[in-house]
Coordinates of C-alpha atoms in Angstrom, one line a residue:
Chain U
X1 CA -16.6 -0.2 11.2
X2 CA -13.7 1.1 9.9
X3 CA -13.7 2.9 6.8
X4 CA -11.7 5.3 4.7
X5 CA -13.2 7.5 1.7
X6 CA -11.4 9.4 -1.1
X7 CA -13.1 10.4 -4.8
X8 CA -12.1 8.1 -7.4
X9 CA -11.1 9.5 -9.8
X10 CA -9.9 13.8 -10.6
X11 CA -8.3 15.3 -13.6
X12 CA -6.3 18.6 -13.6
X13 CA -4.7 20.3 -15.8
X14 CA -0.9 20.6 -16.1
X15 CA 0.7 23.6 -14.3
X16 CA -2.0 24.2 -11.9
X17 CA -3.2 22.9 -8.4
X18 CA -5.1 19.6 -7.3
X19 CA -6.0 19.0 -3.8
X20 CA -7.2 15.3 -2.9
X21 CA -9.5 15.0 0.2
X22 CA -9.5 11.4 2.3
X23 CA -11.6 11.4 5.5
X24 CA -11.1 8.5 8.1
X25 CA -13.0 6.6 11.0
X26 CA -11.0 4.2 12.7
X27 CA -11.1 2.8 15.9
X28 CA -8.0 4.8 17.3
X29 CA -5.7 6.9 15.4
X30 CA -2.0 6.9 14.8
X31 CA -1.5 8.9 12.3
X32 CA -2.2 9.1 7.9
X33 CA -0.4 8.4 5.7
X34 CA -0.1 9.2 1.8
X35 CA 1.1 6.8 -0.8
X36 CA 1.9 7.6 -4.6
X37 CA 1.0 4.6 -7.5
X38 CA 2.0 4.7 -11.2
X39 CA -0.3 1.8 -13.0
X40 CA 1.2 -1.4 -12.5
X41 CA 3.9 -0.2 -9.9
X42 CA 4.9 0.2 -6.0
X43 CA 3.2 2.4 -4.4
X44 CA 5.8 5.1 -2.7
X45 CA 5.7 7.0 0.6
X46 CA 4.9 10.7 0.1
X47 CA 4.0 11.9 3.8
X48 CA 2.9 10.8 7.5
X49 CA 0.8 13.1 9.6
X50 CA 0.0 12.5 12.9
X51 CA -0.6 16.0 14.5
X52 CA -3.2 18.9 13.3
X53 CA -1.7 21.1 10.2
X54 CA 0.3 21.5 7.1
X55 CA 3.4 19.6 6.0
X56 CA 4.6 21.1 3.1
X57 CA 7.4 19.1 0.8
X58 CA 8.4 20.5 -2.4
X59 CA 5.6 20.6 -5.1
X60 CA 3.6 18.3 -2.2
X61 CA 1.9 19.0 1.1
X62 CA -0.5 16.9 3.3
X63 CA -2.8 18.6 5.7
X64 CA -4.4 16.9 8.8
X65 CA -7.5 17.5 11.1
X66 CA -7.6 14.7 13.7
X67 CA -10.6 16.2 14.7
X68 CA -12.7 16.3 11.9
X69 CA -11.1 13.4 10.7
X70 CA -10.1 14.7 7.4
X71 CA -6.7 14.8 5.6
X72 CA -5.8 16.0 2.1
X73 CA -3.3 16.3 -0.5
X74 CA -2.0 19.3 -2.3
X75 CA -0.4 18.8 -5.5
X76 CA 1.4 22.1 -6.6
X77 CA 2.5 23.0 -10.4
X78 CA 1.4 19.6 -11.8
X79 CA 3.5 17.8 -14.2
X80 CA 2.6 14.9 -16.5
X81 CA 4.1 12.4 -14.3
X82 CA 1.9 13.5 -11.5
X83 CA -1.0 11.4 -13.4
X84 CA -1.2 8.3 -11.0
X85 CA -3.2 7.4 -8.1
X86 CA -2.9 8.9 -4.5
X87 CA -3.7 6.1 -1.6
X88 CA -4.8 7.3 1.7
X89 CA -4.4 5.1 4.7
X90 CA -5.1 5.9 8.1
X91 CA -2.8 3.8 11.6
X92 CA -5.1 2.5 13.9
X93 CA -5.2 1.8 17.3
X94 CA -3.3 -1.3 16.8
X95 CA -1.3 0.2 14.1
X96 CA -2.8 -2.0 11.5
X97 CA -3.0 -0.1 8.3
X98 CA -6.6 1.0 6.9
X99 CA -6.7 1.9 3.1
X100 CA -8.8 3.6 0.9
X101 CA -9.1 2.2 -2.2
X102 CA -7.4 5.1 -4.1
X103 CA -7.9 8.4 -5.8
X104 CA -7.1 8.3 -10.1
X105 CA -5.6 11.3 -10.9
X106 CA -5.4 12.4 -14.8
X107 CA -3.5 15.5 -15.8
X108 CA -4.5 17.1 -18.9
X109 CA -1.8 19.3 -21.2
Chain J
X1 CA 20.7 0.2 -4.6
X2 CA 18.7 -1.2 -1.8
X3 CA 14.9 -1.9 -2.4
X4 CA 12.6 -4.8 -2.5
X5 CA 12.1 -7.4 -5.5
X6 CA 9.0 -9.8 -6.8
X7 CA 9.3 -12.3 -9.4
X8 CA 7.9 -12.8 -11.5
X9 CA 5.9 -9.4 -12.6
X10 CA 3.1 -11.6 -14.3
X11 CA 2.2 -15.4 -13.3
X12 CA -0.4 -17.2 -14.9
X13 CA -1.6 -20.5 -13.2
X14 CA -4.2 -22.9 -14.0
X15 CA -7.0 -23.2 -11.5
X16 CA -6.0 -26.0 -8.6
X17 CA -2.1 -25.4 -8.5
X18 CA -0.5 -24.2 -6.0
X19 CA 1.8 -21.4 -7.3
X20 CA 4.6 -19.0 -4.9
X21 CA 5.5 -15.7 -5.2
X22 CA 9.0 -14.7 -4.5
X23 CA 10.0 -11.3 -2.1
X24 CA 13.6 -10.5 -1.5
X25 CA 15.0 -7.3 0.2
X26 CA 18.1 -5.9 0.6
X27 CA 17.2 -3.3 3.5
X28 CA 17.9 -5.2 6.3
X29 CA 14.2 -4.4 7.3
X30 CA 13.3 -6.2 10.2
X31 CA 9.2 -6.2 9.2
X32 CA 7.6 -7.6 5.7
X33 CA 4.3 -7.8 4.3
X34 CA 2.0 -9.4 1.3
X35 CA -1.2 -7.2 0.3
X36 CA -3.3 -7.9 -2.3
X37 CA -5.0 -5.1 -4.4
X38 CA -8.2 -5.4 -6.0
X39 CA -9.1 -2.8 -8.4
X40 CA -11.7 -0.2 -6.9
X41 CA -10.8 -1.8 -3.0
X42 CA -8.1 -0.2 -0.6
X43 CA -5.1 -2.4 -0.1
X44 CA -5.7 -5.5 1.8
X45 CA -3.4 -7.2 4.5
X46 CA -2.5 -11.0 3.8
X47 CA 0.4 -11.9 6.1
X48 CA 3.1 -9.8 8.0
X49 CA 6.2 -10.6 9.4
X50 CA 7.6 -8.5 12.8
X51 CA 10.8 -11.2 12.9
X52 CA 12.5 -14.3 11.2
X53 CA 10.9 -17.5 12.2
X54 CA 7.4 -15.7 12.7
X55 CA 4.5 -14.4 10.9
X56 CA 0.7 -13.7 11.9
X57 CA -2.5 -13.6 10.0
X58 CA -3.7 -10.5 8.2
X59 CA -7.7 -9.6 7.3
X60 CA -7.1 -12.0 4.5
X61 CA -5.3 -15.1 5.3
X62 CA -7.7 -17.9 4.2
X63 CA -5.9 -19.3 1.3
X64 CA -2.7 -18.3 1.4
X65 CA 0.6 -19.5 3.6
X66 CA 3.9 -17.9 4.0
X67 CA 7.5 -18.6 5.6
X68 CA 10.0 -16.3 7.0
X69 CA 13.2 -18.5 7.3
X70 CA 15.9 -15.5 6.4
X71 CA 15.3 -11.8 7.2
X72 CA 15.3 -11.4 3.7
X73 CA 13.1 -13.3 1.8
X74 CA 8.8 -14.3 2.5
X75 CA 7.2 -15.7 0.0
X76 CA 3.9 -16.5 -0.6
X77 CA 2.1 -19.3 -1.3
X78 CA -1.0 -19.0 -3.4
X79 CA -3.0 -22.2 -2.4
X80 CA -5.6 -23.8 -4.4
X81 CA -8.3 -23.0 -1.5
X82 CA -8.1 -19.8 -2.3
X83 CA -11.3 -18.9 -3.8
X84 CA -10.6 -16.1 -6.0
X85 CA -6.9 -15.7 -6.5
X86 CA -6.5 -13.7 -9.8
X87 CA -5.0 -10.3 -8.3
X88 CA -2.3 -7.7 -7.8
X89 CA 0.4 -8.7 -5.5
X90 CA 2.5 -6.5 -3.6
X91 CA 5.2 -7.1 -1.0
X92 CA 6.6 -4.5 1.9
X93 CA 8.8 -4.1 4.3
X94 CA 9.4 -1.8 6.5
X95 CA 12.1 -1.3 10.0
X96 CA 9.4 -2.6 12.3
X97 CA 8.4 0.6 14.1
X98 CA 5.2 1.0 14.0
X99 CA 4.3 4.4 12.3
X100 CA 7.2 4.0 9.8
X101 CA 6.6 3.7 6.0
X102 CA 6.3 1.2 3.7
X103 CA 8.2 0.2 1.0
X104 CA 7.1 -1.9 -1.7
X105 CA 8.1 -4.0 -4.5
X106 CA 6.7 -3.9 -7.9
X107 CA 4.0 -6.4 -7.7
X108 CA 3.1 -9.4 -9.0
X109 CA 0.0 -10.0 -11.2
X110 CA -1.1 -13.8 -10.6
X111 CA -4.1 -14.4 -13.2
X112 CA -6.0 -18.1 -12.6
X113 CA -7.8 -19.6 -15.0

């Protein structure tokens, strides 16, 4: 089956660095992506990765290993409004979108 | 601005009704979707549109119809045979190709009782 896993929920505290983990097995891959959700609003794009290694973008970056089948998120000097929850969602074969169910992050002052 | 609207933010219906959700963008985005979001579950795939006049089934159809007379606009019909319909509602859309992004309205919560 297809399935994809990230932790529920992870606090950090403001200023420093938070790194969320999703790892994927799909039938076929097309590529991950990473969403951004405040509580009881759209979730927004933050990055696509489809080949191996880092994509940095500002205060984010998203890593990819298509061969372990692993992907995280790297959150850099964490601010306040960073508290919200990180989807994960991996293309498959058909392109139909798998999701994870979401990672809660909490930052602390 | 350009983005993608739902109305209303928070429906509440009583159980047996039919009740419709409203999506409109202003993107020109030829593709549009309706997830539903369950807490604790990943998002899950009701209907999706590729083009005007058509639409397929997602994992989660049973329950639910849709229409995509103008580019802009699919709305979604909440039926009462679905069997659990109190959720999270979110409409996409994105240009169509196949790895690009998604971009999502605010949601609508539908609460049935």
């Amino acid at each position: 089956g297809q399935n994809i896993d990230q932790p529920t929920e992870m606090t950090a505290t403001e200023g420093a660095i938070v790194q969320i983990n999703c790892t994927y097995q799909t039938s076929g891959f097309n590529g991950l992506f990473w969403y951004q959700q405040h509580a009881g609003e759209a979730p927004t794009f933050l990055s696509y990765n489809v080949l191996d290694g880092l994509e940095e973008k500002g205060r984010f970056s998203s890593f990819l290993s298509r061969s372990k089948g692993y992907s995280y998120l790297l959150l850099k000097e964490l601010q306040m409004k960073d508290s919200a929850s990180y989807l994960c969602a991996s293309l498959d074969s058909n392109y139909q979108l798998i999701w994870g169910a979401g990672t809660k992050l909490i930052i602390k002052p | 601005d350009g983005g993608i609207t739902q109305s209303p933010k928070y429906l509440f219906r009583k159980e047996g009704q039919n009740v419709t959700l409203s999506c409109e963008q202003n993107l020109n985005h030829d593709a549009m979707y309706w997830y539903r979001q369950d807490p604790g579950q990943g998002l899950r795939l009701i209907y999706y549109s590729q083009i005007v006049n058509d639409f397929q089934k997602g994992d989660i159809a049973e329950g639910y119809s849709v229409s995509r007379e103008k580019k802009e606009s699919f709305p979604l019909t909440v039926t009462s045979a679905q069997k659990n319909p109190t959720a999270f509602y979110l409409c996409a859309s994105s240009i169509g190709a196949e790895n690009s992004p998604l971009h999502f309205g605010n949601g609508t919560r539908l609460t049935v009782t």
